[in-house]
PDB file of C-alpha atoms in Angstrom:
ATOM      1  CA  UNK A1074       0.000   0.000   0.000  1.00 49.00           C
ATOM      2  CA  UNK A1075       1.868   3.195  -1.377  1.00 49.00           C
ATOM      3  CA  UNK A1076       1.132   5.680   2.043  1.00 82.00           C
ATOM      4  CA  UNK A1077       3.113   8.782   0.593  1.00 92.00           C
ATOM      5  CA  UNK A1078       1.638  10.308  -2.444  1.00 94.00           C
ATOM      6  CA  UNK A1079       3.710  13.144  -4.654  1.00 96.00           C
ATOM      7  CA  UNK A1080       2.518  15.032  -7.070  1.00 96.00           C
ATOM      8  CA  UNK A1081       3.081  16.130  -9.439  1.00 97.00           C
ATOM      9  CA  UNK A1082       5.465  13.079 -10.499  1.00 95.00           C
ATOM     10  CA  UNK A1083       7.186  15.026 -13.362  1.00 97.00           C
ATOM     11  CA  UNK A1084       7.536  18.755 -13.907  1.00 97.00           C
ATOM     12  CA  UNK A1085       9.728  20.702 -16.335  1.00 98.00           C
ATOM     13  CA  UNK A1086      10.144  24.569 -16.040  1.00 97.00           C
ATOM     14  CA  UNK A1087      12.635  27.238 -17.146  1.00 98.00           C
ATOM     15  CA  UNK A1088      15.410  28.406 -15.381  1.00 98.00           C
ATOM     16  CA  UNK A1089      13.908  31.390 -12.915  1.00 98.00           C
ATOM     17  CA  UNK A1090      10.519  29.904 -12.317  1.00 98.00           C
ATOM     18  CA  UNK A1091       9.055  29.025  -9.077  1.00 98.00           C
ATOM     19  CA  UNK A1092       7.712  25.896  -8.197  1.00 98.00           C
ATOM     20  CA  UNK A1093       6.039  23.567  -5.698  1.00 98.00           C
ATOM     21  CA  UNK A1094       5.886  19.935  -4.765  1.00 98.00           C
ATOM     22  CA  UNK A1095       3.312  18.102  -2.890  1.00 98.00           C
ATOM     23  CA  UNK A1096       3.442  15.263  -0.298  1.00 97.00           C
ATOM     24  CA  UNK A1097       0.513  13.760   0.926  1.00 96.00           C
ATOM     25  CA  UNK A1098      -0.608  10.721   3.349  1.00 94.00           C
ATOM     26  CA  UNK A1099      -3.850   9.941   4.986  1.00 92.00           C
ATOM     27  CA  UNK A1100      -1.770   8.563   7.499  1.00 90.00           C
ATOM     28  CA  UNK A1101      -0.024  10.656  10.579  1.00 91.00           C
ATOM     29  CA  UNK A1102       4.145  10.809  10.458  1.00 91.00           C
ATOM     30  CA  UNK A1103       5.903  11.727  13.142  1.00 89.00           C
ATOM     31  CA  UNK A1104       8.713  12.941  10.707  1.00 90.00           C
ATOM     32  CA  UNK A1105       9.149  13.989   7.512  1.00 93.00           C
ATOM     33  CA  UNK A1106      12.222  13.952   5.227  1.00 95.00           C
ATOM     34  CA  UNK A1107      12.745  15.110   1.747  1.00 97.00           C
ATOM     35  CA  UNK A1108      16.099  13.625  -0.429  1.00 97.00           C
ATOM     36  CA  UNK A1109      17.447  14.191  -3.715  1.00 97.00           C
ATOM     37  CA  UNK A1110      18.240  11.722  -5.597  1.00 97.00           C
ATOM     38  CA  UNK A1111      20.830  12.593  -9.153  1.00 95.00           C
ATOM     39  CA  UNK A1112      20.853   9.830 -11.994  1.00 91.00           C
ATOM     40  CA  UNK A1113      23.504   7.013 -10.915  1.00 91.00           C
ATOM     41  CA  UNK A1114      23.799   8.271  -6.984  1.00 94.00           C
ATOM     42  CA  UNK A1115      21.900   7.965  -4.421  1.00 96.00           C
ATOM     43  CA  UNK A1116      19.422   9.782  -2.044  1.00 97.00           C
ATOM     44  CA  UNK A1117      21.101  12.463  -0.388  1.00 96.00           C
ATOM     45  CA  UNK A1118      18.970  13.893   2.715  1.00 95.00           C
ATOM     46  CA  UNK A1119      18.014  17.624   2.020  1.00 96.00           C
ATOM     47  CA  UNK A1120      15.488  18.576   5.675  1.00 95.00           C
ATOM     48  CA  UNK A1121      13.830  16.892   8.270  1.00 93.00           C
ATOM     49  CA  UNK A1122      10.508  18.371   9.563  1.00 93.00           C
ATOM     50  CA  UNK A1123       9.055  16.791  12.799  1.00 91.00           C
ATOM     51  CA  UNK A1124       6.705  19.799  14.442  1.00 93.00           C
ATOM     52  CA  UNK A1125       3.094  20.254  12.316  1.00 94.00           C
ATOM     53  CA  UNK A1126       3.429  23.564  10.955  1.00 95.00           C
ATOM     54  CA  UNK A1127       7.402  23.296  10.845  1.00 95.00           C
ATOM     55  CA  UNK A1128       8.985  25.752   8.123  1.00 97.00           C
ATOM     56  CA  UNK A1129      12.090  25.548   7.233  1.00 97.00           C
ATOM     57  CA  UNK A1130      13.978  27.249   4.813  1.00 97.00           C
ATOM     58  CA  UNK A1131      17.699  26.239   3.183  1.00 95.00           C
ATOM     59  CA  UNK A1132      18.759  28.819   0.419  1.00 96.00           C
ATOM     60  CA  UNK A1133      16.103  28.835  -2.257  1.00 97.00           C
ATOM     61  CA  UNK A1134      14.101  25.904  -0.879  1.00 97.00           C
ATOM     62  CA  UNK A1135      11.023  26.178   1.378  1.00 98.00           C
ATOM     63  CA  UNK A1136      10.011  22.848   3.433  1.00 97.00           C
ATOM     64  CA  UNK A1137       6.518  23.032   5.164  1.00 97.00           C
ATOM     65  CA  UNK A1138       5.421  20.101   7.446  1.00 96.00           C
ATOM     66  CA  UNK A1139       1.270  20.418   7.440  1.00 96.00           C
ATOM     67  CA  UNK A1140      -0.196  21.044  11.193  1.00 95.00           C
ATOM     68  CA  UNK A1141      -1.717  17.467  10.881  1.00 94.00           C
ATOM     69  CA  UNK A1142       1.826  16.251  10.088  1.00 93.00           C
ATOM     70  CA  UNK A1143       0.024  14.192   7.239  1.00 94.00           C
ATOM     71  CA  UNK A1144       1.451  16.266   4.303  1.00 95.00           C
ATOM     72  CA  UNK A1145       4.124  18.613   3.281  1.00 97.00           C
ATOM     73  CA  UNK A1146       5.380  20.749   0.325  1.00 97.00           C
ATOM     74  CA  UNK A1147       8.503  21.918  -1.261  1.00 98.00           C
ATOM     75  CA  UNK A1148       8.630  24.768  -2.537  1.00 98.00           C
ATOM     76  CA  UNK A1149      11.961  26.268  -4.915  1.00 98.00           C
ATOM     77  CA  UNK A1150      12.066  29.957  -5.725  1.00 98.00           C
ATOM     78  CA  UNK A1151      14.053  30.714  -8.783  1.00 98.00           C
ATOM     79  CA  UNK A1152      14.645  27.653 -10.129  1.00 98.00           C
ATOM     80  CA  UNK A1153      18.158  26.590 -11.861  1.00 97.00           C
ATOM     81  CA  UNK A1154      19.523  23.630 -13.937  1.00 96.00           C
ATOM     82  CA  UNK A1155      21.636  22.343 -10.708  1.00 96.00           C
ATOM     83  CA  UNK A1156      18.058  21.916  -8.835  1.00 97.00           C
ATOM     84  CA  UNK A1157      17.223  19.482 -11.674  1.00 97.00           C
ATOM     85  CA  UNK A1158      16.423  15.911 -10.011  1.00 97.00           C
ATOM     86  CA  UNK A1159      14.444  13.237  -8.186  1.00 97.00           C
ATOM     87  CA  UNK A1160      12.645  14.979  -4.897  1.00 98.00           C
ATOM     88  CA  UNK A1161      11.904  12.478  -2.807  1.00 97.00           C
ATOM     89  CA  UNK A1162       9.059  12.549   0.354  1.00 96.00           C
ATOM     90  CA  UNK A1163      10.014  10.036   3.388  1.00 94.00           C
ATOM     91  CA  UNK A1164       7.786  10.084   6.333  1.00 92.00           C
ATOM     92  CA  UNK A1165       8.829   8.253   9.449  1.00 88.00           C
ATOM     93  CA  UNK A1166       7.252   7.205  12.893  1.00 81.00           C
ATOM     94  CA  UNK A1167       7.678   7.947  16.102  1.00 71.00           C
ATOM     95  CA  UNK A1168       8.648   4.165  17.550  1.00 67.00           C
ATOM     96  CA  UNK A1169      10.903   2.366  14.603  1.00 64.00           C
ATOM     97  CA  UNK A1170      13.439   3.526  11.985  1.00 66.00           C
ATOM     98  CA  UNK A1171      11.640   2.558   9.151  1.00 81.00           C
ATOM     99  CA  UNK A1172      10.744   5.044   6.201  1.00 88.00           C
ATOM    100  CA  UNK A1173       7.998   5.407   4.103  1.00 90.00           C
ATOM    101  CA  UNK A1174       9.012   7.325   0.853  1.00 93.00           C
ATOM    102  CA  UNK A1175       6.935   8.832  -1.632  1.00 94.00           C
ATOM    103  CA  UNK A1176       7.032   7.700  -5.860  1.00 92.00           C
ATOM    104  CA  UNK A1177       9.427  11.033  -6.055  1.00 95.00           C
ATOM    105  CA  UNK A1178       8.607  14.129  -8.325  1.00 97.00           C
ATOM    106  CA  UNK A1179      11.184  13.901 -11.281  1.00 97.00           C
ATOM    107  CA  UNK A1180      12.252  18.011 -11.976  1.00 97.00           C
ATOM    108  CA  UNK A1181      13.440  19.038 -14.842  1.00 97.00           C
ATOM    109  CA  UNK A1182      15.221  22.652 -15.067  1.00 97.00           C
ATOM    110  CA  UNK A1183      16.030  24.130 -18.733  1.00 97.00           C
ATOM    111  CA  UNK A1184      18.397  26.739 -19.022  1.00 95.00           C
TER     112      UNK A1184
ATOM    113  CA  UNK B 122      36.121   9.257   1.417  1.00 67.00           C
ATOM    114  CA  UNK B 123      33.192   7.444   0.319  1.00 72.00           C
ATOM    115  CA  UNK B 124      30.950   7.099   3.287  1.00 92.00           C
ATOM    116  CA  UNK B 125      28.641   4.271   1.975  1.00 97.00           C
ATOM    117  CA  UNK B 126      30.580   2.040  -0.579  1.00 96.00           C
ATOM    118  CA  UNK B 127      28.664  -0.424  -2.868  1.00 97.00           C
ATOM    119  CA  UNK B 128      30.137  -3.498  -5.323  1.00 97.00           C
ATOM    120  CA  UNK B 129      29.279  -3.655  -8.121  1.00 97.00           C
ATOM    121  CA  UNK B 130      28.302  -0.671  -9.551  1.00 96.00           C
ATOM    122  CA  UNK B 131      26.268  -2.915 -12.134  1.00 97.00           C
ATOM    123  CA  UNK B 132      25.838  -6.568 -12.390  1.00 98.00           C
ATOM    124  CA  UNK B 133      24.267  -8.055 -15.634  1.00 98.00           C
ATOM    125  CA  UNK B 134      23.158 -12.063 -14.764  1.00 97.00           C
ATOM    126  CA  UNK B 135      21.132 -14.644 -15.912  1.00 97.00           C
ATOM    127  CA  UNK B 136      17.591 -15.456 -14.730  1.00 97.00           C
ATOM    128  CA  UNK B 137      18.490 -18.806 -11.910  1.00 97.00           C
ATOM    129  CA  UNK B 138      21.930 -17.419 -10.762  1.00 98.00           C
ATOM    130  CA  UNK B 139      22.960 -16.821  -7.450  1.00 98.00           C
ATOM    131  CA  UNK B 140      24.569 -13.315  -6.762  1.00 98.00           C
ATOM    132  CA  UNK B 141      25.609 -10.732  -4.106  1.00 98.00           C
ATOM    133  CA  UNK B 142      25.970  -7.315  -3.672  1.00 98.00           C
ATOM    134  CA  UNK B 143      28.649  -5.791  -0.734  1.00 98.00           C
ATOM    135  CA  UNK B 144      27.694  -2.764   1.278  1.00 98.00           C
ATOM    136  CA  UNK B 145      30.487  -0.661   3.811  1.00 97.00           C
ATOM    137  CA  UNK B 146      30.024   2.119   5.874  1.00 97.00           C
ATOM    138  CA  UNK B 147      32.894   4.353   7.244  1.00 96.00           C
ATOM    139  CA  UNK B 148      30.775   6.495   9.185  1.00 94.00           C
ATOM    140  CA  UNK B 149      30.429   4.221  12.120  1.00 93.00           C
ATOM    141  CA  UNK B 150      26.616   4.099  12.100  1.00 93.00           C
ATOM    142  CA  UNK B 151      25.083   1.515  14.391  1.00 92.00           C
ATOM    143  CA  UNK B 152      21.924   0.928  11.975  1.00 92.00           C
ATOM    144  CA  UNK B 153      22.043   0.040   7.831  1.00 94.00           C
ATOM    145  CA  UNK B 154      19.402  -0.724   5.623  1.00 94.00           C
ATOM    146  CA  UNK B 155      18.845  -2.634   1.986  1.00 96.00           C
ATOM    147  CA  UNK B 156      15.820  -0.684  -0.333  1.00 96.00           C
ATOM    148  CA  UNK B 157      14.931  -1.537  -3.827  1.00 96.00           C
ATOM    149  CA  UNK B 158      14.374   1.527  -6.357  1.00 96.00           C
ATOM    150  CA  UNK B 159      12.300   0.439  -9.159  1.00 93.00           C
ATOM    151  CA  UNK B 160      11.949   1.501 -12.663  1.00 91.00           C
ATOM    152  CA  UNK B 161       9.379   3.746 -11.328  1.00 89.00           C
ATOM    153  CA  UNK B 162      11.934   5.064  -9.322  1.00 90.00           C
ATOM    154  CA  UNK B 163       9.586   3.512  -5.946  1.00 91.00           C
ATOM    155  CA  UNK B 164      12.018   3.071  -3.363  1.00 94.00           C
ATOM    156  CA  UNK B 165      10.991   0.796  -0.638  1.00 93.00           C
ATOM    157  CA  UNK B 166      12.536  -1.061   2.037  1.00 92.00           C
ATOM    158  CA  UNK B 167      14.163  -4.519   2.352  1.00 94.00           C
ATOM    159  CA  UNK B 168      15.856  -4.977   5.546  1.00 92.00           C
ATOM    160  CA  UNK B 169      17.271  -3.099   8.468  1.00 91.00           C
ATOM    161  CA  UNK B 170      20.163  -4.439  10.725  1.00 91.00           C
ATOM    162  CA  UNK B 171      21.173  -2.589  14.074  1.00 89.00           C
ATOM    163  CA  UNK B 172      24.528  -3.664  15.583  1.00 88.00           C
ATOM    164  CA  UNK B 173      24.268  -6.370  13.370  1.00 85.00           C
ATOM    165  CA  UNK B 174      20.872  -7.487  14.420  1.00 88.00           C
ATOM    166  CA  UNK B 175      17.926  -7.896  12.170  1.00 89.00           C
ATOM    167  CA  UNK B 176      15.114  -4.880  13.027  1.00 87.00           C
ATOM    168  CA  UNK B 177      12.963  -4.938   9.663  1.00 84.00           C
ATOM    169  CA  UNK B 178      12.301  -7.944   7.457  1.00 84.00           C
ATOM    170  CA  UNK B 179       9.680  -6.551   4.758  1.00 85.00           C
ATOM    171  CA  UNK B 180       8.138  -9.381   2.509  1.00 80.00           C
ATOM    172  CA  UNK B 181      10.420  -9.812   0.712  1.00 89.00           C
ATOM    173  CA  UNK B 182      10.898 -13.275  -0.815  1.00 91.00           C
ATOM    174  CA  UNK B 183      13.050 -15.664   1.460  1.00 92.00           C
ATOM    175  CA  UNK B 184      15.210 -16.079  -1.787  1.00 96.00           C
ATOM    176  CA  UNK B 185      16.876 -12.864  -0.575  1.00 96.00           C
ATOM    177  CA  UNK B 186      19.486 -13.222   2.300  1.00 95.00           C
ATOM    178  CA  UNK B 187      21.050 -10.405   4.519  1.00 95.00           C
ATOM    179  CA  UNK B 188      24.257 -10.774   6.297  1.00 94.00           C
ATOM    180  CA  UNK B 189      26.252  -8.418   8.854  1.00 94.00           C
ATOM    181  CA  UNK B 190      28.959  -9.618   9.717  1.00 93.00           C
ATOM    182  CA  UNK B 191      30.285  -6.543  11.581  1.00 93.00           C
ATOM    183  CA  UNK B 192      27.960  -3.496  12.197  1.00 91.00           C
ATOM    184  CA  UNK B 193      30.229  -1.482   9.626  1.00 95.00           C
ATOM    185  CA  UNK B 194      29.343  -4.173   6.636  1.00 96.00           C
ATOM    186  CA  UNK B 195      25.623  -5.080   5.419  1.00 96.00           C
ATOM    187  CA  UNK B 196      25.266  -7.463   2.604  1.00 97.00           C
ATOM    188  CA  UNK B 197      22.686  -9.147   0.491  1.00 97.00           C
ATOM    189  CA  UNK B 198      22.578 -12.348  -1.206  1.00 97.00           C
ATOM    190  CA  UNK B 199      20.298 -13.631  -3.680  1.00 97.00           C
ATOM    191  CA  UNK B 200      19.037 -16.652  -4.678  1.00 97.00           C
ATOM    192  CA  UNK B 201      17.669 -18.138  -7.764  1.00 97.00           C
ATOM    193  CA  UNK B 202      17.284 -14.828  -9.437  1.00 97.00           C
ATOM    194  CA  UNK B 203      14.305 -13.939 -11.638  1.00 97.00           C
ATOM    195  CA  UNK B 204      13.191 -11.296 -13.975  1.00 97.00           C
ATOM    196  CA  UNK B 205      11.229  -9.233 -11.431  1.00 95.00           C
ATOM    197  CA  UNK B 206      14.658  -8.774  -9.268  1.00 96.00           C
ATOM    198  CA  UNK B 207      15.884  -6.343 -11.749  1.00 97.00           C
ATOM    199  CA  UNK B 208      15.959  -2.889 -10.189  1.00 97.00           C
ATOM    200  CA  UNK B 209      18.974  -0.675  -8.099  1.00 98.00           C
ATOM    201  CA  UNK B 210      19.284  -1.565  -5.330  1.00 98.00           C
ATOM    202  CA  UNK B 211      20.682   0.902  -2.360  1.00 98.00           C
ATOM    203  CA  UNK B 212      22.619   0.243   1.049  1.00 97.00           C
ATOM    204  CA  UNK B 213      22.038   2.836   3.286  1.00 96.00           C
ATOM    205  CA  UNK B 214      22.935   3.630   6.838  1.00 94.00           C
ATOM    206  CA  UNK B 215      21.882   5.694   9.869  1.00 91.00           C
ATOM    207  CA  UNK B 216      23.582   6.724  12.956  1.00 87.00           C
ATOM    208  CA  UNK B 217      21.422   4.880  15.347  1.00 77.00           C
ATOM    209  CA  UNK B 218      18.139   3.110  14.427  1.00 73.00           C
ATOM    210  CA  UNK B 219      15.337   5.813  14.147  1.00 71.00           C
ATOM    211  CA  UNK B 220      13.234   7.397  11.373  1.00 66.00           C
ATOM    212  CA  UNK B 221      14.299  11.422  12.324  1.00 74.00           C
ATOM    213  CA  UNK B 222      17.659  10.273  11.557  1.00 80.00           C
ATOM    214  CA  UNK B 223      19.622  10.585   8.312  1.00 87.00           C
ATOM    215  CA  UNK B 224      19.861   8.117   6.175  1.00 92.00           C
ATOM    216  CA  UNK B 225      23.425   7.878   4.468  1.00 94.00           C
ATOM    217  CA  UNK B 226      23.025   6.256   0.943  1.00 96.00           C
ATOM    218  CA  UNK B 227      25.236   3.996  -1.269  1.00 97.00           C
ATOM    219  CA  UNK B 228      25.534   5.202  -5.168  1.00 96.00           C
ATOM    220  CA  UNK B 229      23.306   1.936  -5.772  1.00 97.00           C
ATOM    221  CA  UNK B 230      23.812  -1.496  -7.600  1.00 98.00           C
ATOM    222  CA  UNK B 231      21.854  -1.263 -11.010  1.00 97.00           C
ATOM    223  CA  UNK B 232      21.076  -5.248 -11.443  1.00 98.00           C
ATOM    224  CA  UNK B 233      19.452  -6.523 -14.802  1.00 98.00           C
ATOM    225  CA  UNK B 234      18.692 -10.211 -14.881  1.00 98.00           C
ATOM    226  CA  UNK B 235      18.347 -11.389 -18.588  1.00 96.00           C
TER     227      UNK B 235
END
């Protein structure tokens, strides 16, 4: 049963635009974790969000965690070609180290 | 320094052979895991091991066999492969075994069974 939902799962903009990515559960998480994933690597961990209503910002990229910690967005201001990748959503609970992650959202950046 | 080593990079097998991929961490986490990525690029989990004990055991078919043999080395066996095993499959590892805590991943082992 996929838990984590993404959306959208592709998305291809111009350098400069803005954009936002959705994660979304009907299920509670007491953590949330968004990776990046570049063709032939792996994951690599970009935030953790654990409060409901968490914000947290690192350069250009907004993470919000929802108040019912059953969703959370990404948001990119100013997109460039070195944001292009797989965004992953990974939500976690409270007893267990276990990770649910999302399908990922596949961005594209065009110079 | 790589921090989470894989071998091999790729392995290309036939459908009934036995293989095994090798996964090392430097960082001197206590916890690692196995996931599968799909073509869909799904990743979902395999196994856990924490100080070389087993914590998660998804269902995944009893073809596939972890080992630790030291809490710095998490590797994965497999049995009788068939098509459906062909995906990339990533070690990871985490500090101590808990889902706020980063998870440190391998560059991935891109198997194709033929």
């Amino acid at each position: 049963t996929q838990l984590l939902e993404q959306s959208p799962q592709f998305l291809s903009i111009q350098e400069g635009e803005n954009l936002t990515v959705y994660c979304n559960s009907s299920s509670v998480f007491s953590s949330l974790q968004w990776y990046r994933q570049e063709p032939g690597e792996g994951p690599v961990l970009l935030v953790t969000v654990v409060t409901g209503g968490e914000v947290k910002k690192l350069k250009r990229l907004t993470f919000q965690f929802g108040d019912a910690r059953k969703d959370s967005s990404l948001h990119i201001t100013a997109a460039q070609p070195g944001d292009t990748g797989l965004y992953l959503c990974a939500g976690g609970r409270t007893s267990g180290s276990r990770l649910t992650f999302g399908e990922g959202t596949q961005l594209t950046v065009n110079p | 320094d790589t921090a989470v080593s894989q071998t091999p990079k790729y392995l290309v097998t036939q459908m009934g052979n036995d293989k095994s991929i090798k996964c090392e961490q430097n960082l001197g986490h206590d916890t690692m895991y196995w996931y599968k990525q799909d073509s869909k690029k799904f990743l979902k989990i395999m196994f856990s091991y924490n100080n070389k004990e087993l914590i998660i055991n998804e269902t995944v078919p009893n073809r596939f066999s972890p080992k630790s043999p030291d809490k710095a080395h998490l590797n994965l066996h497999i049995n009788s492969l068939e098509l459906g095993d062909s995906a990339v499959y990533f070690c990871a590892s985490s500090q101590v075994a808990g889902s706020y805590n980063e998870q440190f991943f391998g560059p991935g082992t891109r198997l194709t069974v033929l």
